[in-house]
Amino acid sequence: MLSVGFRALFRREILRFVRRPKNTFMPPAITNVLYFAVFGVILGGRIDEIAGYPYILFIVPGLVVLGAISNAFENASFSIFHGRWNEYIHETLTSPLSYVEMVVAYVGASAVRGLVVGVIIAAVGRAFVPIGIEHGLFLVATMIVITALFAGLGIIGGLVARDFDDLTVMNQFILRPLVFFGAVFYSLETFEQAWQINLSLLNPMVYMVDSVRFGLLGHSDLIGVGILPGPYADFAPLVSLGVLTTGTLLVMAIDVYLFKIGYGLTD
Amino acid sequence: MPPAIETVDLVKEYGDLRALQELSLTVEKGEFFGLLGPNGAGKTTFINTLVGLVRKSGGEARVFGHDVEDDYQQARDAIGLAPQEFNVDRFFPIKEVLTHKAGYHGIPASEAAERADDVLKRVGIYDKRDERFDWLSGGMKRRLLLARALVTEPDLLILDEPTAGVDVQLRHDLWELVTELNEEGTTILLTTHYIEEAERLCDRVAIMNEGRKVTVATPAELKQRGTDTIAVRLASAPAATPDLGSYAHETTVSGDRLEVRVDDGGSTAPRLLNDLEAMGHEIADLEITRTSLEEIFVDLTRSEDRTVTRSSAESAGDDDPPANDNREGEREQEGVA
């Protein structure tokens, strides 16, 4: 897997976004300063604690997830689509890299961007409120899985897109609403109706935000609402991570398949 | 040793359009092979099938014995492609573009950087190594495409109309470079519209039309298929058109000028002169005009003579130029098309 060719493509993909911090790292940093200032400090001061945490602290994990997965998705979809648009993805396609190597390099580099943005957002949050890490290993595993998942979805988006507007639609009109309704700014435990919780549980973002919140704060809504039966309730975050990991591997398998059949890549 | 390129009944369909029609072609290792054909003949589709940018609908395609789909990594590793379109990474300076491409082919970073410098010098744009692609002139862009194809030191170099729209100087530079590469052992597949280019560079050429192979021959063999014209100026205008033998396909008289169309002007001229003198004509001047490769090409690819269906392709073969040593085999191949 770590062939010279794989490392060359991975490095190229990393350099593409590292050399453009104004386009890649500064926007989420600035946006999240605004989020923390407005939602955390100005509005948060008027909101009671949620699940026993100050509001500004409660929203940190969700904002980390929002930034990380949005950037992972955006990086992968843009890199693939821009390469298709200008046809320089042919440089990769005509190389002896295997389809698995191509996909892992694109997904890996985009996941790295998502992780870096996640760390930046956490650092911004740290400037507003002290943040500890309750379950470090779980947090790292979750972040890697969800950024890889959205990088993998970004590849599908980049292959499916017909023009740049399609990429905007995917990110702004599908991804962001799902994240905002993914218990970023509220706790599932605040819902009084069962159907509200059940509907929320259909949103995959809920599990991602909850897992990161569990890693950072040690709190899980999924444990609180009892998604698993009694004696297994505390395993909810692990089950979430397992399902997310399975989903990520599935999406990457789809990516490899699409590369193999040349979907959106070959005539 | 397997051929550099071997395709058997290669087919590519886009809906109802058959871009490649049972194309069987073999390019031997070390050959300088030309693909000629009008726009839409299927040349680029053929090339892209080899490098993995087009998925074949049927048939077989191998590069140095490696199937282009089953053994795609080995096949692609052997190929350097300089395409028609400018499909270069815009994000990086051109030297990095080359090191990345070399890297994808498994060449370690330090060696890739050296190779990038070498090929940039070889194509004459080393001083632009830190520029991005968009800042290069049209000619430099064309040179970069060649450099990118060379940086992996391919066994098979594919040049898809490399001199389209370039100035005379660059064209000659490119010709010199690819000739050197071929002499060093690189197999070269060249597509071109320029007949002169094929005639000058290629060991053999295939003429394609509407996705089919019309013929494969050396440029010299192709030229032999045309007819030559022997123009004779007589001391006095003849009273009537001389009745020459069957070697004269067509004879026309205009004043004291006589034009005779024959298969081979050089070998027929002495006989013609003897015949004319035997008829009492006095010869004042003689000129032989050979058929150009371009005329042969136009004749072979004249679209009204050819249609895209298999049955009509077979019947079209009956109208092809006179037979020579290669005709039988080619007619058989056309029958497959």
XYZ file of C-alpha atoms in Angstrom:
604
model
C 0.000 0.000 0.000
C 2.778 2.424 0.867
C 4.364 2.177 -2.553
C 6.379 5.040 -4.016
C 3.461 5.788 -6.329
C 0.961 5.908 -3.487
C 3.191 8.218 -1.457
C 3.686 10.490 -4.468
C -0.060 10.901 -4.986
C -0.731 11.283 -1.258
C 1.975 13.941 -1.026
C 0.620 15.765 -4.067
C -2.845 15.826 -2.539
C -1.544 17.094 0.808
C 0.560 19.821 -0.828
C -2.416 20.994 -2.849
C -4.282 22.194 0.236
C -1.331 22.943 2.518
C -0.020 25.531 0.061
C -3.351 27.320 0.007
C -4.097 28.053 3.651
C -6.164 31.102 2.707
C -8.553 28.796 0.902
C -8.359 25.784 3.143
C -7.521 26.575 6.778
C -8.353 30.227 7.321
C -12.063 30.091 6.398
C -12.996 27.438 8.997
C -10.858 29.198 11.606
C -12.612 32.518 11.043
C -16.067 30.958 10.731
C -15.639 29.129 14.014
C -14.409 32.201 15.830
C -17.751 33.703 14.790
C -19.698 30.590 15.851
C -18.085 30.530 19.270
C -18.451 34.264 19.734
C -22.107 34.421 18.712
C -23.544 31.031 19.714
C -21.209 30.391 22.604
C -20.532 33.712 24.258
C -23.400 36.009 23.263
C -26.287 33.509 23.047
C -24.760 30.785 25.166
C -24.643 33.026 28.181
C -28.418 33.154 28.122
C -28.861 29.398 27.755
C -28.864 27.034 30.691
C -26.379 24.209 30.880
C -27.057 21.309 28.536
C -26.486 17.812 29.903
C -24.563 19.434 32.688
C -22.145 21.356 30.413
C -21.952 25.072 29.681
C -23.543 25.637 26.275
C -20.320 26.909 24.694
C -18.548 23.736 25.748
C -21.415 21.509 24.640
C -21.296 22.816 21.067
C -17.514 22.376 20.625
C -17.686 18.720 19.481
C -20.419 19.466 16.957
C -18.517 22.362 15.466
C -15.397 20.202 15.250
C -17.389 17.553 13.389
C -19.037 20.117 11.117
C -15.688 21.635 10.115
C -13.820 18.358 9.823
C -16.281 16.459 7.681
C -17.177 19.480 5.543
C -13.520 20.018 4.718
C -12.846 16.341 4.125
C -15.813 16.198 1.751
C -14.962 19.470 0.047
C -11.317 18.541 -0.441
C -12.016 15.166 -1.998
C -14.894 16.315 -4.175
C -13.010 19.391 -5.387
C -9.788 17.532 -6.060
C -11.539 14.863 -8.092
C -13.891 17.195 -9.914
C -11.262 19.849 -10.668
C -9.000 17.102 -11.975
C -11.817 15.849 -14.176
C -12.766 19.351 -15.291
C -9.222 20.159 -16.407
C -8.503 16.531 -17.269
C -5.259 16.431 -15.281
C -6.656 13.531 -13.313
C -5.441 11.671 -16.401
C -1.955 11.967 -14.908
C -3.118 9.653 -12.154
C -5.375 7.471 -14.254
C -2.684 6.710 -16.830
C -0.191 5.773 -14.116
C 0.452 2.255 -12.839
C -1.159 3.022 -9.470
C -3.775 0.470 -8.508
C -7.339 1.686 -8.068
C -7.095 0.936 -4.336
C -3.938 3.039 -4.065
C -5.587 5.928 -5.909
C -8.656 5.891 -3.662
C -6.726 5.520 -0.414
C -4.400 8.364 -1.383
C -7.288 10.711 -2.237
C -9.307 9.697 0.822
C -6.300 9.774 3.135
C -5.178 13.244 2.108
C -8.704 14.652 2.359
C -9.143 13.038 5.771
C -5.902 14.719 6.856
C -7.320 18.077 5.834
C -10.485 17.326 7.805
C -8.441 16.328 10.849
C -6.292 19.463 10.681
C -9.408 21.630 10.429
C -10.911 19.722 13.372
C -7.827 20.492 15.445
C -7.941 24.157 14.391
C -11.582 24.421 15.461
C -10.842 22.728 18.774
C -7.974 25.190 19.271
C -10.302 28.109 18.491
C -12.813 26.686 20.981
C -10.019 26.326 23.532
C -9.493 30.063 23.296
C -13.094 30.570 24.478
C -13.523 27.767 26.996
C -11.285 25.156 28.681
C -11.650 21.826 26.866
C -10.435 18.506 28.138
C -10.248 15.169 26.362
C -12.075 12.393 28.158
C -11.492 9.457 25.802
C -8.502 10.342 23.645
C -8.092 7.096 21.705
C -11.806 6.890 20.999
C -11.780 10.510 19.869
C -8.867 10.004 17.486
C -10.413 6.827 16.054
C -13.752 8.537 15.550
C -12.227 11.567 13.885
C -10.201 9.414 11.507
C -13.249 7.325 10.636
C -15.644 10.197 10.018
C -13.194 12.308 8.024
C -12.362 9.254 5.909
C -16.078 8.568 5.512
C -16.764 12.045 4.191
C -13.640 12.070 2.083
C -14.946 8.849 0.539
C -18.342 10.439 -0.013
C -16.553 13.464 -1.470
C -14.951 11.237 -4.075
C -18.374 9.983 -5.101
C -19.564 13.598 -5.211
C -16.582 14.590 -7.353
C -17.254 11.737 -9.748
C -20.993 12.371 -9.977
C -20.838 16.179 -10.305
C -21.404 17.652 -13.716
C -20.347 21.191 -12.813
C -19.079 23.177 -9.837
C -22.617 24.092 -8.773
C -23.269 20.434 -8.025
C -20.458 20.472 -5.471
C -21.945 23.528 -3.758
C -25.361 21.891 -3.659
C -23.942 18.771 -2.031
C -22.048 20.654 0.649
C -24.470 23.462 1.429
C -27.845 21.867 0.890
C -27.297 18.289 1.982
C -24.302 18.098 4.301
C -24.816 21.200 6.404
C -28.545 20.691 7.152
C -27.815 17.134 8.224
C -25.062 18.353 10.547
C -27.171 21.167 11.978
C -29.945 18.682 12.727
C -27.350 16.256 14.015
C -27.489 17.475 17.611
C -24.627 19.937 17.194
C -26.403 22.782 18.972
C -28.768 20.786 21.181
C -28.988 17.529 23.098
C -31.309 14.706 22.101
C -32.267 14.570 25.739
C -33.982 17.943 25.357
C -36.617 16.316 23.126
C -39.806 15.441 24.969
C -41.482 13.430 22.214
C -40.222 9.966 21.311
C -40.774 10.586 17.618
C -38.424 13.563 17.739
C -35.662 11.340 19.084
C -36.473 8.523 16.666
C -36.407 10.924 13.722
C -33.074 12.306 14.865
C -31.659 8.812 15.127
C -32.228 8.403 11.397
C -29.694 11.149 10.819
C -26.207 9.600 10.590
C -24.659 12.871 11.755
C -26.135 12.302 15.205
C -23.841 9.331 15.721
C -20.765 11.223 14.549
C -21.395 14.256 16.709
C -22.271 12.053 19.637
C -19.104 9.995 19.266
C -16.872 13.057 19.154
C -18.750 14.547 22.101
C -18.192 11.323 23.977
C -14.500 11.458 23.169
C -14.075 15.090 24.153
C -16.553 15.561 27.008
C -17.323 12.018 28.054
C -21.033 12.628 27.414
C -23.154 10.617 25.004
C -26.747 11.463 24.143
C -27.097 7.941 22.799
C -26.393 6.524 26.223
C -28.721 9.110 27.747
C -31.690 8.299 25.510
C -31.017 4.579 25.882
C -30.550 3.601 22.241
C -29.314 0.174 23.352
C -31.190 -2.006 25.836
C -30.424 -1.660 29.553
C -27.220 -3.550 30.282
C -25.683 -2.577 26.909
C -26.603 1.111 27.018
C -23.045 2.234 27.782
C -21.735 0.546 24.636
C -23.663 2.931 22.397
C -20.566 5.016 21.437
C -18.595 1.896 20.561
C -21.448 0.537 18.488
C -21.676 3.902 16.756
C -17.982 3.815 15.960
C -18.306 0.264 14.678
C -21.182 1.192 12.381
C -19.372 4.312 11.171
C -16.235 2.291 10.469
C -18.256 -0.229 8.495
C -19.891 2.604 6.582
C -16.517 4.141 5.813
C -15.125 0.881 4.469
C -18.256 0.414 2.395
C -18.001 3.896 0.898
C -14.324 3.384 0.094
C -15.177 0.081 -1.560
C -17.710 1.961 -3.683
C -14.998 4.511 -4.531
C -12.661 1.749 -5.688
C -15.438 0.190 -7.736
C -16.235 3.530 -9.391
C -12.557 4.017 -10.240
C -12.413 0.516 -11.608
C -15.353 0.999 -13.933
C -14.149 4.503 -14.725
C -17.380 6.182 -13.628
C -17.048 9.867 -14.453
C -13.411 9.279 -15.320
C -13.256 7.397 -18.592
C -15.290 7.370 -21.772
C 9.111 -10.886 -27.262
C 5.488 -9.689 -27.446
C 4.638 -6.754 -29.705
C 4.598 -3.267 -28.223
C 0.922 -2.971 -29.134
C -1.402 -5.723 -30.195
C -5.129 -5.278 -30.646
C -7.520 -7.889 -31.915
C -11.014 -6.947 -33.079
C -10.972 -3.921 -30.784
C -14.371 -2.275 -30.552
C -15.519 0.924 -28.876
C -19.123 1.965 -29.047
C -20.752 5.168 -27.869
C -24.404 4.291 -28.131
C -25.072 3.854 -31.824
C -21.716 5.282 -32.828
C -18.948 2.756 -33.366
C -15.750 4.698 -32.754
C -13.562 1.619 -33.209
C -14.715 -1.207 -35.449
C -12.999 -4.553 -34.953
C -9.628 -2.889 -35.145
C -6.743 -5.345 -35.324
C -3.325 -3.789 -35.275
C 0.182 -4.818 -34.285
C 3.059 -2.473 -33.566
C 6.381 -4.221 -33.108
C 8.828 -3.350 -30.385
C 11.213 -0.598 -31.502
C 9.013 0.495 -34.377
C 8.159 4.079 -35.268
C 4.528 3.611 -36.173
C 2.169 6.228 -37.553
C -1.606 6.408 -37.260
C -3.115 8.522 -39.964
C -6.682 9.430 -40.457
C -9.088 12.322 -40.740
C -10.809 13.863 -37.745
C -13.096 11.340 -36.103
C -11.234 8.371 -37.544
C -10.787 6.887 -34.063
C -7.076 7.562 -33.558
C -7.397 9.176 -30.134
C -10.002 6.640 -29.045
C -7.545 3.905 -29.947
C -4.764 5.536 -27.942
C -6.986 6.230 -24.953
C -8.048 2.606 -24.900
C -4.422 1.623 -24.449
C -3.764 4.032 -21.562
C -7.038 3.417 -19.723
C -8.915 6.613 -20.522
C -11.412 4.780 -22.700
C -12.980 1.458 -21.806
C -13.231 -0.879 -24.738
C -16.586 -2.366 -25.684
C -15.062 -5.520 -27.111
C -11.980 -7.210 -28.458
C -8.510 -7.392 -26.982
C -5.753 -4.861 -26.426
C -2.301 -5.607 -25.065
C 0.800 -3.504 -24.454
C 4.021 -5.537 -24.403
C 1.819 -8.554 -23.769
C -0.058 -6.986 -20.841
C -3.823 -6.768 -21.211
C -4.838 -3.116 -20.838
C -7.626 -3.991 -18.404
C -6.565 -7.177 -16.618
C -2.909 -6.097 -16.276
C -3.577 -2.375 -16.375
C -0.750 -1.455 -14.021
C 1.954 -3.146 -16.092
C 0.482 -1.860 -19.347
C 0.270 1.733 -18.113
C 3.736 1.621 -16.602
C 5.185 0.956 -20.046
C 3.470 3.914 -21.715
C 4.350 7.588 -21.891
C 1.552 9.632 -23.424
C 1.765 13.118 -24.886
C -1.899 13.783 -25.580
C -3.538 16.221 -27.913
C -5.225 18.182 -25.120
C -3.457 20.162 -22.415
C -4.363 17.993 -19.426
C -1.714 19.220 -17.012
C -1.958 19.790 -13.258
C -2.448 23.547 -12.839
C -1.670 23.665 -9.128
C 2.049 23.075 -9.268
C 5.130 24.427 -11.039
C 5.941 22.309 -14.055
C 8.970 20.646 -12.503
C 6.787 19.388 -9.666
C 4.206 18.195 -12.165
C 6.916 16.036 -13.677
C 8.213 14.746 -10.338
C 4.673 13.825 -9.337
C 4.128 11.950 -12.581
C 7.428 10.131 -12.160
C 6.444 9.339 -8.580
C 3.170 7.777 -9.672
C 5.284 5.447 -11.791
C 7.266 4.359 -8.756
C 10.348 6.509 -9.277
C 11.755 7.696 -5.924
C 11.635 11.435 -5.225
C 15.341 12.231 -5.624
C 15.607 10.367 -8.922
C 12.314 11.863 -10.090
C 13.686 15.371 -9.521
C 16.803 14.548 -11.545
C 14.756 13.092 -14.344
C 12.473 16.123 -14.343
C 15.494 18.398 -14.795
C 16.850 16.174 -17.549
C 13.674 16.057 -19.602
C 13.013 19.772 -19.149
C 16.487 20.431 -20.536
C 15.932 17.944 -23.312
C 12.760 19.671 -24.528
C 14.278 23.106 -23.972
C 12.127 24.602 -21.200
C 14.371 24.065 -18.168
C 14.449 27.790 -17.432
C 10.656 27.662 -16.985
C 10.799 24.862 -14.415
C 9.327 26.969 -11.617
C 6.489 28.368 -13.717
C 3.002 26.994 -13.699
C 1.543 25.471 -16.813
C -0.877 28.323 -17.480
C 1.988 30.785 -17.803
C 3.696 28.905 -20.612
C 3.319 29.755 -24.290
C 1.515 27.335 -26.574
C 4.758 25.879 -27.893
C 6.164 25.443 -24.391
C 2.994 23.699 -23.293
C 3.430 21.257 -26.149
C 7.046 20.675 -25.084
C 5.935 20.059 -21.509
C 3.486 17.385 -22.619
C 6.386 15.628 -24.293
C 8.568 16.072 -21.200
C 5.855 14.576 -19.014
C 5.619 11.582 -21.322
C 9.405 11.126 -21.214
C 9.984 11.548 -17.488
C 8.965 7.958 -16.808
C 11.349 6.696 -19.521
C 8.611 4.699 -21.231
C 9.196 1.752 -23.503
C 6.259 2.933 -25.595
C 5.909 6.636 -26.334
C 2.532 7.693 -27.688
C 2.318 11.073 -29.357
C -1.174 12.213 -30.229
C -0.791 14.900 -32.865
C 2.232 16.428 -31.156
C 2.872 19.013 -33.848
C -0.685 20.239 -34.340
C -0.582 24.014 -34.417
C 3.091 24.389 -33.557
C 5.611 26.507 -35.460
C 8.081 25.079 -37.923
C 11.051 25.321 -35.552
C 9.306 23.398 -32.797
C 8.057 20.842 -35.261
C 11.587 20.151 -36.429
C 12.870 20.064 -32.833
C 10.223 17.499 -31.956
C 11.001 15.428 -35.017
C 14.672 15.391 -34.110
C 13.964 14.422 -30.519
C 11.541 11.597 -31.272
C 13.869 10.247 -33.930
C 16.641 10.104 -31.322
C 14.341 8.358 -28.874
C 13.361 5.795 -31.456
C 17.009 5.171 -32.289
C 17.610 4.634 -28.564
C 15.036 1.832 -28.659
C 11.775 3.499 -27.667
C 8.754 2.281 -29.588
C 6.812 5.251 -30.872
C 3.183 5.509 -31.883
C 2.458 8.796 -33.595
C -0.884 10.106 -34.734
C -0.840 12.969 -37.141
C -2.737 14.821 -39.816
C 0.506 15.780 -41.482
C 1.383 13.304 -44.182
C 4.867 14.743 -44.470
C 5.422 13.954 -40.811
C 4.432 10.329 -41.211
C 6.455 9.973 -44.398
C 9.513 11.452 -42.760
C 9.387 9.645 -39.419
C 7.468 6.402 -39.586
C 8.637 2.889 -40.401
C 5.027 1.897 -41.040
C 1.731 3.702 -41.016
C -1.832 2.584 -40.490
C -4.510 4.592 -42.171
C -7.746 4.709 -40.241
C -11.134 5.921 -41.267
C -14.406 5.872 -39.337
C -12.992 3.572 -36.678
C -11.582 1.027 -39.086
C -8.121 0.201 -40.263
C -8.029 0.912 -43.960
C -4.492 -0.280 -44.550
C -1.069 -0.766 -42.978
C 2.087 -0.266 -45.015
C 5.380 1.548 -45.173
C 5.137 5.068 -46.590
C 7.046 3.855 -49.656
C 4.615 0.984 -50.225
C 1.706 3.340 -49.945
C 3.158 5.662 -52.518
C 3.564 2.761 -54.912
C -0.166 2.237 -54.825
C -0.818 5.490 -56.596
C -0.372 6.193 -60.261
C 2.339 8.439 -61.702
C 1.972 10.904 -64.527
C 4.519 11.105 -67.359
C 4.277 14.415 -69.192
C 5.966 14.440 -72.592
C 6.421 17.527 -74.757
C 6.608 16.559 -78.396
C 8.428 18.473 -81.100
C 5.099 18.900 -82.878
C 1.506 18.409 -81.809
C 0.199 14.940 -82.729
C -2.736 14.669 -85.067
C -4.467 12.149 -82.796
C -4.068 10.650 -79.321
C -1.367 7.932 -79.601
C -2.631 4.414 -79.017
C -0.312 3.137 -76.291
C -0.262 -0.242 -74.590
C -2.222 -1.381 -71.535
C 0.413 0.147 -69.250
C -1.122 3.567 -70.040
C -4.215 3.897 -67.889
C -5.139 7.241 -69.396
C -3.662 9.343 -72.161
C -4.502 12.984 -72.834
C -3.197 15.408 -75.451
C -3.124 19.171 -75.176
C -1.312 20.813 -78.093
C 2.222 19.426 -78.142
C 1.881 18.125 -74.575
C 1.048 14.500 -73.921
C 0.160 13.222 -70.431
C 0.131 9.487 -69.697
C -0.975 8.019 -66.377
C 0.944 4.842 -65.451
C 1.580 2.690 -62.363
C 5.301 3.375 -62.073
C 6.608 6.375 -63.927
C 10.292 5.570 -63.509
C 10.208 2.088 -64.987
C 7.583 2.880 -67.633
C 9.137 6.047 -69.092
C 11.753 4.280 -71.343
C 9.057 2.056 -72.831
C 6.771 5.037 -73.417
C 9.539 6.986 -75.139
C 10.383 3.990 -77.361
C 6.727 3.564 -78.307
C 6.299 7.245 -79.120
C 9.488 7.294 -81.241
C 8.330 4.139 -83.005
C 5.132 6.008 -83.903
C 7.243 8.791 -85.416
C 7.014 11.358 -82.657
C 10.028 13.388 -81.680
C 10.501 13.928 -77.949
C 11.384 17.461 -76.808
C 11.056 17.138 -73.010
C 9.872 14.724 -70.343
C 8.715 15.072 -66.746
C 7.526 12.424 -64.251
C 5.177 13.402 -61.424
C 4.834 10.886 -58.639
C 1.676 10.490 -56.602
C 2.045 12.123 -53.233
C 1.279 10.216 -50.055
C -1.292 12.874 -49.375
C -3.183 11.944 -52.538
C -3.095 8.282 -51.548
C -4.333 9.206 -48.103
C -7.202 11.278 -49.450
C -8.114 8.493 -51.827
C -8.108 5.849 -49.088
C -10.124 7.886 -46.634
C -12.595 9.431 -49.030
C -15.738 9.133 -46.968
C -18.203 8.750 -49.814
C -16.446 5.538 -50.745
C -16.809 4.133 -47.272
C -19.592 3.622 -44.848
C -19.639 2.495 -41.267
C -21.441 -0.784 -41.666
C -19.690 -4.072 -41.839
C -21.386 -5.236 -44.998
C -20.672 -2.075 -46.923
C -17.097 -2.073 -45.635
C -16.620 -5.456 -47.218
C -18.027 -4.295 -50.519
C -16.003 -1.074 -50.323
C -12.896 -3.219 -50.341
C -13.604 -4.044 -53.990
C -12.941 -0.438 -54.941
C -9.578 -0.284 -53.235
C -6.354 0.497 -55.108
C -4.634 -2.157 -57.217
C -3.179 -5.138 -55.451
C 0.394 -5.340 -54.314
C 2.231 -7.700 -52.018
C 0.315 -6.556 -48.982
C -3.124 -6.250 -50.414
C -4.320 -9.753 -49.772
C -3.632 -9.626 -46.090
C -5.138 -6.179 -45.780
C -8.232 -7.149 -47.694
C -8.647 -10.017 -45.292
C -8.323 -7.635 -42.360
C -10.838 -5.275 -43.906
C -13.215 -8.155 -44.277
C -13.079 -8.532 -40.513
C -13.786 -4.844 -40.027
